[in-house]
């Protein structure tokens, strides 16, 4: 446009052209910094904000959830102060304040109130505040928690000598330690930190632990052997005809063994009951804030501390010791207290078994589909199906696992190998093995898809190079293809692990229980018991949150378990990403 | 690669060629690997296919109905003396017929071998009336002198060890031996079961002056303190209801039976009573007349019984041939001389002319026999019963599913059966003709109650006012009939999916478009993996948070939560219009992260507004108390309908506003930035006001038409509700939809984007007109995959959905999804039982739904990929 006009143009035209140019530049100058409506509208600003708002909402939701879980999970074990509340009617209650809220008191409650608080409530639109206290002392009150409305409270204090006592049974106790008594002699406890009390508590705990070790270990071993003998006799009676010599011999042998084992059992049981008597004779006298006393064995107390009189270091000590108990100990109180060690172990064992199964099968299938099968319509149908199986609901796999693995496969195994235990199922019910196999079936598409993608990403030239050098097909796969595909395969396996570890619904059908009496690995032959049911962190969350007597009491535990599970799964995911990046880097140098 | 394996290249100077061979180990390894991988691969593919096959194989028996396993004919002695009742024991060992003279004709069921049995000593009297409890164990005998005798006819079974087996047993068949009286059956565990039939009767009790013609007998209460009741009709057509109470004298151990009798109001003269029925609680007596009518007496008051209803059960002209209760005493089967077999329920029918407000309602019309129905035998478990007609056809039927399970073939020529017995486990029928010819069938009827019709259609269950879709798999009592309709569960799944997607799809898609088109790649590199990681968050965590944290909060803040849908978009839009006031230089400079941060601020302000204005919304729209409003107690639906109409009318207003865009632009011409921004803002405000006015008008119109949103999409509030589930499940599917949609959008070739921007289109125009249409099928596939995930999601619905199997669109009510139902009920289901198979059918249904959805998504995605590659 701005190029020189053709010289052949007449003068008048040249003038007109110049005036036009002037007019345009004039308009431009006039409109400098001005915009048109359509121009502003075209940026779609309002829509952009809606899009961005949606993304922001998603991020906020994610962060909010993670923050909620992390914060609640982290503060759960931190020792909180205990408040002693005196009510207007003279009752004294003590407990940890949990949370506050506003509520609308009923008409009859309002009518019974003094005029002063009533007018306060009426000014506030009929709303009043109340606080939830964790009062503990379930054995005395029949409840762990209590709502206290503000208008009932006369005075709140934090006495230094209030103790929080964690017990083996009945949940926590909030109150004071009055005395310790052994052999009927009561010795008052003056100082909550008296070394005598601490020493005797440690002794009592040690004794209790040795009782447990004796009952679980030695008595358990004798019982186990007795059971083995019984099963041996039963097997003999199933295999041999009635009245035969073989059966008589087996009976003879059983009688001898039984007598010997029963004698052993008697000795051990006497020892245990002696220790139990000592345990039950060594008592501690507790009193709640109002002075009601409660006597219990000193050894049944897990931990106690003066909640309002702790230094930071002591608080940290309690905090860490609770985390230690959580990670290493067994659950108590219908899973709402104590540790989750069996659940961690169960989750770990199941995931390990899952990986052992899923990796070879997933990789072999992918190799078959990518390297061996003739690429045609059939293989692409199979590929689509495998892709889709990743989207089939996990509960369907659970149903299959129960019906096929547990009932049919397990039932047949029982018939053939464990007839002496029938009608009690051994493999014919949910268990660790079936749970792992079910989840392996559930996650095998993940591994297949990831491995196939990794195999496809290996350049054709490398394969051809290897083959051209005279390597066989398997040599090529083993030495050229698989190492290069390894990052992708590892990623797939770890993603499968993460998915398997977080799945709960199918496990509810194939072997997860709320409380497993025995771990899948123990000291009895054959040491690994794949048929046993097990505990699982995800199911623990469901169980404690929904099936315990008081979901409020279980909530802190649920948060900590959730934190643990999320941490576990995120750790797996992050390690998958890191591993992928590292292995990728290994091959970057050798790129052609 | 091992150096040794590689074939060495010949030296260029070499003249001789050496023959080289591949080492055997290499060949073997190659062969082994080849086979392992082939077999392994095919094995895994087969294993995966096995799932489908296995599930189907478990489900199929649900629909196979019944089949005959074996059939044989034999003769039974003494039938000419008149049979009263025929019975079969639990294990199909013995059949026995009680005859009018008190003798018992017993036989081995599988071979027909006659067995001896102790007769009742009636001293020559002949039974004129017979009544029995529904299981035929408790019997009542009426005599011509107006006396009755109560008694029992039952089988005793005793397990004995082989060494206690009597000598000289005669072999009957594979399993059974006999000593001529008892039958000894071999059972697993090398033991024997001894089965006998024992008949016993108490002393006579005088009831009437004339002969007893008809009787029915029930025993209720505990074994120690039974309450025996019986209804009798004598030759004078007097209907009596009697109660016998037995007391044991503690000192003498003597049993004294006291009988109290009351007379029911008489039937009109000339009516011939042909059947009488009594309930176990003796609170109702039915007297059927020969011409097909029934008189129902309300006998809840023993001293003052009254006639409650007179109903016609059969068409005029058809004679009533039998009347019977089914187990549970809620269904009455009326059979006629023309083969009619109808099932009636006693239901509350307000406004009916009966004395107690109830009526006998014809609920199931069963297939008609070709001839009059002569005999009926009901099952002890479930609503199965067998009928025999005058031509000798024996049919096995199921009342609830309204079908004939089996039409049994006759053993010989046409004959009328005088006695019919269905075995207690529904696994055998014996039919005996008057001349002693007997036919016995062994049956297999595993799941009589399930058909495609009962699972997916409306079924009229006992005690229900009308046919409906019900899922109720277990209850406390034995006579309970499981109600297994999958419809409420499928509905629950779809409802949860619908509300979850309603929330998830807009958020996920908008966020995906923004991520792929408007944010800096560095932000995207952080945001996208973070969202992807959320996809692996265990759903049990989401369920827990939804049920225990979110549900109580939502319950306290319902109005504020509803406000979110209004306030958050408005605050974002308001922020956008405010942003437009920024001069171009500033908006370009801060268009990246600062703008994104401002979006968070706007979002936060929106939420604050929700909390602040929730109360106001509750006052204005929900009459001050949203719970009562939802219950329908207070307020009108006007405000809420307006809110529902608001998006539609605003959209319409915006469309009209866009039409006016070009003329407005022409009229305005180029102006300074501030003026144009103001005009834009004003335009928006006008659209909003127009939308509001339109919504008010539309709502008023709907109100005028009598529309009320309550009872439809909203209704009574329950704490664990679909809103919470939708939110939590949305949370679970947002990352999936987001990731796949974002991938699809990013896969659009860069040159399309560059071309569009080069032509002068803005980012927004490029995104909407070029990128989104190109990536549309990929985006659609993302939604489908998200839907598949939502359909199968289990833990969230188990924990947060309340698990109530109802058909109700109300977003504030709970639901029960297929997946949750499986998780909750399968651990308790008996292996290979009907419930077990039904739950497998649920799993198969889920499998099918998700497989179809995923396949469609996959095909669309493949197509999209091909298209994107060709662009």
PDB file of N, CA and C in Angstrom, chain B residues 207-272:
ATOM      1  N   UNK B 207     -67.086 -80.114  69.838  1.00  0.00           N
ATOM      2  CA  UNK B 207     -67.171 -78.745  69.359  1.00  0.00           C
ATOM      3  C   UNK B 207     -68.596 -78.411  68.962  1.00  0.00           C
ATOM      4  N   UNK B 208     -69.224 -79.397  68.324  1.00  0.00           N
ATOM      5  CA  UNK B 208     -70.506 -79.100  67.700  1.00  0.00           C
ATOM      6  C   UNK B 208     -71.455 -80.268  67.925  1.00  0.00           C
ATOM      7  N   UNK B 209     -72.711 -80.017  67.643  1.00  0.00           N
ATOM      8  CA  UNK B 209     -73.702 -81.075  67.772  1.00  0.00           C
ATOM      9  C   UNK B 209     -73.806 -81.890  66.490  1.00  0.00           C
ATOM     10  N   UNK B 210     -73.457 -81.252  65.366  1.00  0.00           N
ATOM     11  CA  UNK B 210     -73.563 -81.979  64.105  1.00  0.00           C
ATOM     12  C   UNK B 210     -72.170 -82.286  63.576  1.00  0.00           C
ATOM     13  N   UNK B 211     -72.136 -83.028  62.502  1.00  0.00           N
ATOM     14  CA  UNK B 211     -70.860 -83.486  61.963  1.00  0.00           C
ATOM     15  C   UNK B 211     -70.009 -82.299  61.492  1.00  0.00           C
ATOM     16  N   UNK B 212     -68.710 -82.423  61.694  1.00  0.00           N
ATOM     17  CA  UNK B 212     -67.792 -81.384  61.225  1.00  0.00           C
ATOM     18  C   UNK B 212     -67.558 -81.635  59.731  1.00  0.00           C
ATOM     19  N   UNK B 213     -67.723 -80.599  58.932  1.00  0.00           N
ATOM     20  CA  UNK B 213     -67.558 -80.765  57.493  1.00  0.00           C
ATOM     21  C   UNK B 213     -66.216 -80.223  56.994  1.00  0.00           C
ATOM     22  N   UNK B 214     -65.844 -79.031  57.502  1.00  0.00           N
ATOM     23  CA  UNK B 214     -64.608 -78.394  57.036  1.00  0.00           C
ATOM     24  C   UNK B 214     -63.834 -77.904  58.251  1.00  0.00           C
ATOM     25  N   UNK B 215     -62.520 -77.828  58.107  1.00  0.00           N
ATOM     26  CA  UNK B 215     -61.734 -77.340  59.240  1.00  0.00           C
ATOM     27  C   UNK B 215     -60.420 -76.748  58.730  1.00  0.00           C
ATOM     28  N   UNK B 216     -59.886 -75.811  59.508  1.00  0.00           N
ATOM     29  CA  UNK B 216     -58.514 -75.340  59.261  1.00  0.00           C
ATOM     30  C   UNK B 216     -57.866 -75.142  60.615  1.00  0.00           C
ATOM     31  N   UNK B 217     -56.556 -75.299  60.664  1.00  0.00           N
ATOM     32  CA  UNK B 217     -55.885 -75.411  61.946  1.00  0.00           C
ATOM     33  C   UNK B 217     -54.550 -74.683  61.884  1.00  0.00           C
ATOM     34  N   UNK B 218     -54.246 -73.888  62.924  1.00  0.00           N
ATOM     35  CA  UNK B 218     -52.958 -73.194  62.972  1.00  0.00           C
ATOM     36  C   UNK B 218     -52.392 -73.274  64.375  1.00  0.00           C
ATOM     37  N   UNK B 219     -51.091 -73.331  64.460  1.00  0.00           N
ATOM     38  CA  UNK B 219     -50.440 -73.286  65.764  1.00  0.00           C
ATOM     39  C   UNK B 219     -49.475 -72.108  65.751  1.00  0.00           C
ATOM     40  N   UNK B 220     -49.628 -71.222  66.724  1.00  0.00           N
ATOM     41  CA  UNK B 220     -48.728 -70.073  66.832  1.00  0.00           C
ATOM     42  C   UNK B 220     -48.028 -70.145  68.175  1.00  0.00           C
ATOM     43  N   UNK B 221     -47.211 -69.161  68.446  1.00  0.00           N
ATOM     44  CA  UNK B 221     -46.533 -69.105  69.731  1.00  0.00           C
ATOM     45  C   UNK B 221     -45.310 -69.992  69.754  1.00  0.00           C
ATOM     46  N   UNK B 222     -44.782 -70.213  70.940  1.00  0.00           N
ATOM     47  CA  UNK B 222     -43.546 -70.977  71.071  1.00  0.00           C
ATOM     48  C   UNK B 222     -43.856 -72.456  71.189  1.00  0.00           C
ATOM     49  N   UNK B 223     -42.820 -73.272  71.105  1.00  0.00           N
ATOM     50  CA  UNK B 223     -43.000 -74.718  71.235  1.00  0.00           C
ATOM     51  C   UNK B 223     -43.490 -75.054  72.646  1.00  0.00           C
ATOM     52  N   UNK B 224     -42.979 -74.346  73.648  1.00  0.00           N
ATOM     53  CA  UNK B 224     -43.367 -74.631  75.025  1.00  0.00           C
ATOM     54  C   UNK B 224     -44.801 -74.191  75.297  1.00  0.00           C
ATOM     55  N   UNK B 225     -45.169 -73.051  74.784  1.00  0.00           N
ATOM     56  CA  UNK B 225     -46.518 -72.535  75.032  1.00  0.00           C
ATOM     57  C   UNK B 225     -47.192 -72.220  73.712  1.00  0.00           C
ATOM     58  N   UNK B 226     -47.627 -73.251  73.015  1.00  0.00           N
ATOM     59  CA  UNK B 226     -48.263 -72.998  71.719  1.00  0.00           C
ATOM     60  C   UNK B 226     -49.686 -72.458  71.902  1.00  0.00           C
ATOM     61  N   UNK B 227     -50.115 -71.664  70.950  1.00  0.00           N
ATOM     62  CA  UNK B 227     -51.505 -71.240  70.895  1.00  0.00           C
ATOM     63  C   UNK B 227     -52.110 -71.941  69.693  1.00  0.00           C
ATOM     64  N   UNK B 228     -53.035 -72.849  69.947  1.00  0.00           N
ATOM     65  CA  UNK B 228     -53.644 -73.576  68.845  1.00  0.00           C
ATOM     66  C   UNK B 228     -54.983 -72.937  68.539  1.00  0.00           C
ATOM     67  N   UNK B 229     -55.216 -72.696  67.264  1.00  0.00           N
ATOM     68  CA  UNK B 229     -56.510 -72.132  66.878  1.00  0.00           C
ATOM     69  C   UNK B 229     -57.040 -72.975  65.738  1.00  0.00           C
ATOM     70  N   UNK B 230     -58.350 -73.138  65.686  1.00  0.00           N
ATOM     71  CA  UNK B 230     -58.912 -73.818  64.530  1.00  0.00           C
ATOM     72  C   UNK B 230     -60.283 -73.273  64.205  1.00  0.00           C
ATOM     73  N   UNK B 231     -60.580 -73.319  62.925  1.00  0.00           N
ATOM     74  CA  UNK B 231     -61.899 -72.892  62.450  1.00  0.00           C
ATOM     75  C   UNK B 231     -62.599 -74.135  61.926  1.00  0.00           C
ATOM     76  N   UNK B 232     -63.863 -74.267  62.239  1.00  0.00           N
ATOM     77  CA  UNK B 232     -64.601 -75.458  61.785  1.00  0.00           C
ATOM     78  C   UNK B 232     -65.934 -75.026  61.189  1.00  0.00           C
ATOM     79  N   UNK B 233     -66.411 -75.820  60.247  1.00  0.00           N
ATOM     80  CA  UNK B 233     -67.750 -75.626  59.697  1.00  0.00           C
ATOM     81  C   UNK B 233     -68.459 -76.964  59.845  1.00  0.00           C
ATOM     82  N   UNK B 234     -69.651 -76.935  60.472  1.00  0.00           N
ATOM     83  CA  UNK B 234     -70.337 -78.212  60.665  1.00  0.00           C
ATOM     84  C   UNK B 234     -71.455 -78.377  59.654  1.00  0.00           C
ATOM     85  N   UNK B 235     -72.172 -79.473  59.811  1.00  0.00           N
ATOM     86  CA  UNK B 235     -73.205 -79.783  58.820  1.00  0.00           C
ATOM     87  C   UNK B 235     -74.308 -78.744  58.821  1.00  0.00           C
ATOM     88  N   UNK B 236     -74.475 -78.020  59.936  1.00  0.00           N
ATOM     89  CA  UNK B 236     -75.497 -76.974  60.006  1.00  0.00           C
ATOM     90  C   UNK B 236     -74.972 -75.635  59.490  1.00  0.00           C
ATOM     91  N   UNK B 237     -73.832 -75.666  58.845  1.00  0.00           N
ATOM     92  CA  UNK B 237     -73.190 -74.497  58.248  1.00  0.00           C
ATOM     93  C   UNK B 237     -72.803 -73.454  59.288  1.00  0.00           C
ATOM     94  N   UNK B 238     -72.626 -73.875  60.527  1.00  0.00           N
ATOM     95  CA  UNK B 238     -72.170 -72.939  61.555  1.00  0.00           C
ATOM     96  C   UNK B 238     -70.647 -72.868  61.488  1.00  0.00           C
ATOM     97  N   UNK B 239     -70.115 -71.627  61.411  1.00  0.00           N
ATOM     98  CA  UNK B 239     -68.652 -71.456  61.375  1.00  0.00           C
ATOM     99  C   UNK B 239     -68.208 -71.127  62.788  1.00  0.00           C
ATOM    100  N   UNK B 240     -67.267 -71.907  63.280  1.00  0.00           N
ATOM    101  CA  UNK B 240     -66.799 -71.666  64.641  1.00  0.00           C
ATOM    102  C   UNK B 240     -65.307 -71.397  64.604  1.00  0.00           C
ATOM    103  N   UNK B 241     -64.892 -70.553  65.525  1.00  0.00           N
ATOM    104  CA  UNK B 241     -63.457 -70.338  65.728  1.00  0.00           C
ATOM    105  C   UNK B 241     -63.175 -70.787  67.149  1.00  0.00           C
ATOM    106  N   UNK B 242     -62.177 -71.666  67.299  1.00  0.00           N
ATOM    107  CA  UNK B 242     -61.887 -72.192  68.633  1.00  0.00           C
ATOM    108  C   UNK B 242     -60.425 -71.975  68.951  1.00  0.00           C
ATOM    109  N   UNK B 243     -60.167 -71.882  70.260  1.00  0.00           N
ATOM    110  CA  UNK B 243     -58.792 -71.783  70.713  1.00  0.00           C
ATOM    111  C   UNK B 243     -58.559 -72.850  71.755  1.00  0.00           C
ATOM    112  N   UNK B 244     -57.487 -73.579  71.588  1.00  0.00           N
ATOM    113  CA  UNK B 244     -57.179 -74.614  72.573  1.00  0.00           C
ATOM    114  C   UNK B 244     -55.915 -74.194  73.300  1.00  0.00           C
ATOM    115  N   UNK B 245     -55.985 -74.202  74.617  1.00  0.00           N
ATOM    116  CA  UNK B 245     -54.781 -73.874  75.378  1.00  0.00           C
ATOM    117  C   UNK B 245     -54.425 -75.049  76.242  1.00  0.00           C
ATOM    118  N   UNK B 246     -53.163 -75.473  76.160  1.00  0.00           N
ATOM    119  CA  UNK B 246     -52.734 -76.620  76.956  1.00  0.00           C
ATOM    120  C   UNK B 246     -51.935 -76.116  78.138  1.00  0.00           C
ATOM    121  N   UNK B 247     -52.274 -76.609  79.284  1.00  0.00           N
ATOM    122  CA  UNK B 247     -51.510 -76.268  80.480  1.00  0.00           C
ATOM    123  C   UNK B 247     -50.961 -77.544  81.057  1.00  0.00           C
ATOM    124  N   UNK B 248     -49.711 -77.494  81.455  1.00  0.00           N
ATOM    125  CA  UNK B 248     -49.126 -78.661  82.106  1.00  0.00           C
ATOM    126  C   UNK B 248     -49.230 -78.441  83.610  1.00  0.00           C
ATOM    127  N   UNK B 249     -49.831 -79.390  84.284  1.00  0.00           N
ATOM    128  CA  UNK B 249     -49.905 -79.303  85.728  1.00  0.00           C
ATOM    129  C   UNK B 249     -48.529 -79.608  86.302  1.00  0.00           C
ATOM    130  N   UNK B 250     -47.991 -78.689  87.067  1.00  0.00           N
ATOM    131  CA  UNK B 250     -46.620 -78.817  87.525  1.00  0.00           C
ATOM    132  C   UNK B 250     -46.441 -80.027  88.433  1.00  0.00           C
ATOM    133  N   UNK B 251     -47.483 -80.398  89.191  1.00  0.00           N
ATOM    134  CA  UNK B 251     -47.342 -81.497  90.144  1.00  0.00           C
ATOM    135  C   UNK B 251     -47.553 -82.838  89.459  1.00  0.00           C
ATOM    136  N   UNK B 252     -48.631 -82.927  88.700  1.00  0.00           N
ATOM    137  CA  UNK B 252     -48.974 -84.238  88.143  1.00  0.00           C
ATOM    138  C   UNK B 252     -48.431 -84.447  86.754  1.00  0.00           C
ATOM    139  N   UNK B 253     -47.868 -83.376  86.144  1.00  0.00           N
ATOM    140  CA  UNK B 253     -47.339 -83.464  84.787  1.00  0.00           C
ATOM    141  C   UNK B 253     -48.436 -83.797  83.770  1.00  0.00           C
ATOM    142  N   UNK B 254     -49.678 -83.647  84.149  1.00  0.00           N
ATOM    143  CA  UNK B 254     -50.750 -83.945  83.215  1.00  0.00           C
ATOM    144  C   UNK B 254     -51.023 -82.733  82.335  1.00  0.00           C
ATOM    145  N   UNK B 255     -51.319 -83.020  81.092  1.00  0.00           N
ATOM    146  CA  UNK B 255     -51.630 -81.933  80.172  1.00  0.00           C
ATOM    147  C   UNK B 255     -53.139 -81.772  80.123  1.00  0.00           C
ATOM    148  N   UNK B 256     -53.603 -80.579  80.407  1.00  0.00           N
ATOM    149  CA  UNK B 256     -55.036 -80.322  80.320  1.00  0.00           C
ATOM    150  C   UNK B 256     -55.258 -79.342  79.191  1.00  0.00           C
ATOM    151  N   UNK B 257     -56.142 -79.685  78.352  1.00  0.00           N
ATOM    152  CA  UNK B 257     -56.427 -78.807  77.225  1.00  0.00           C
ATOM    153  C   UNK B 257     -57.810 -78.195  77.414  1.00  0.00           C
ATOM    154  N   UNK B 258     -57.857 -76.888  77.370  1.00  0.00           N
ATOM    155  CA  UNK B 258     -59.136 -76.194  77.478  1.00  0.00           C
ATOM    156  C   UNK B 258     -59.451 -75.563  76.141  1.00  0.00           C
ATOM    157  N   UNK B 259     -60.635 -75.781  75.650  1.00  0.00           N
ATOM    158  CA  UNK B 259     -61.011 -75.235  74.353  1.00  0.00           C
ATOM    159  C   UNK B 259     -62.067 -74.153  74.547  1.00  0.00           C
ATOM    160  N   UNK B 260     -61.804 -72.977  73.970  1.00  0.00           N
ATOM    161  CA  UNK B 260     -62.801 -71.904  73.976  1.00  0.00           C
ATOM    162  C   UNK B 260     -63.295 -71.735  72.553  1.00  0.00           C
ATOM    163  N   UNK B 261     -64.584 -71.598  72.377  1.00  0.00           N
ATOM    164  CA  UNK B 261     -65.145 -71.546  71.034  1.00  0.00           C
ATOM    165  C   UNK B 261     -66.051 -70.339  70.897  1.00  0.00           C
ATOM    166  N   UNK B 262     -65.972 -69.707  69.737  1.00  0.00           N
ATOM    167  CA  UNK B 262     -66.893 -68.611  69.450  1.00  0.00           C
ATOM    168  C   UNK B 262     -67.521 -68.880  68.082  1.00  0.00           C
ATOM    169  N   UNK B 263     -68.752 -68.447  67.928  1.00  0.00           N
ATOM    170  CA  UNK B 263     -69.445 -68.681  66.671  1.00  0.00           C
ATOM    171  C   UNK B 263     -69.390 -67.414  65.834  1.00  0.00           C
ATOM    172  N   UNK B 264     -69.043 -67.579  64.582  1.00  0.00           N
ATOM    173  CA  UNK B 264     -68.948 -66.412  63.707  1.00  0.00           C
ATOM    174  C   UNK B 264     -70.324 -66.081  63.145  1.00  0.00           C
ATOM    175  N   UNK B 265     -70.536 -64.819  62.747  1.00  0.00           N
ATOM    176  CA  UNK B 265     -71.829 -64.447  62.153  1.00  0.00           C
ATOM    177  C   UNK B 265     -72.166 -65.400  61.014  1.00  0.00           C
ATOM    178  N   UNK B 266     -73.439 -65.809  60.913  1.00  0.00           N
ATOM    179  CA  UNK B 266     -73.814 -66.825  59.928  1.00  0.00           C
ATOM    180  C   UNK B 266     -73.755 -66.286  58.505  1.00  0.00           C
ATOM    181  N   UNK B 267     -73.548 -67.194  57.572  1.00  0.00           N
ATOM    182  CA  UNK B 267     -73.610 -66.822  56.158  1.00  0.00           C
ATOM    183  C   UNK B 267     -75.077 -66.837  55.738  1.00  0.00           C
ATOM    184  N   UNK B 268     -75.424 -66.112  54.655  1.00  0.00           N
ATOM    185  CA  UNK B 268     -76.826 -66.091  54.215  1.00  0.00           C
ATOM    186  C   UNK B 268     -77.313 -67.499  53.923  1.00  0.00           C
ATOM    187  N   UNK B 269     -78.604 -67.735  54.071  1.00  0.00           N
ATOM    188  CA  UNK B 269     -79.133 -69.065  53.817  1.00  0.00           C
ATOM    189  C   UNK B 269     -78.945 -69.457  52.356  1.00  0.00           C
ATOM    190  N   UNK B 270     -78.811 -70.728  52.148  1.00  0.00           N
ATOM    191  CA  UNK B 270     -78.688 -71.221  50.779  1.00  0.00           C
ATOM    192  C   UNK B 270     -77.276 -71.192  50.250  1.00  0.00           C
ATOM    193  N   UNK B 271     -76.350 -70.658  51.009  1.00  0.00           N
ATOM    194  CA  UNK B 271     -74.970 -70.602  50.534  1.00  0.00           C
ATOM    195  C   UNK B 271     -74.243 -71.839  51.021  1.00  0.00           C
ATOM    196  N   UNK B 272     -73.560 -72.477  50.094  1.00  0.00           N
ATOM    197  CA  UNK B 272     -72.843 -73.697  50.472  1.00  0.00           C
ATOM    198  C   UNK B 272     -71.369 -73.354  50.695  1.00  0.00           C
TER     199      UNK B 272
END
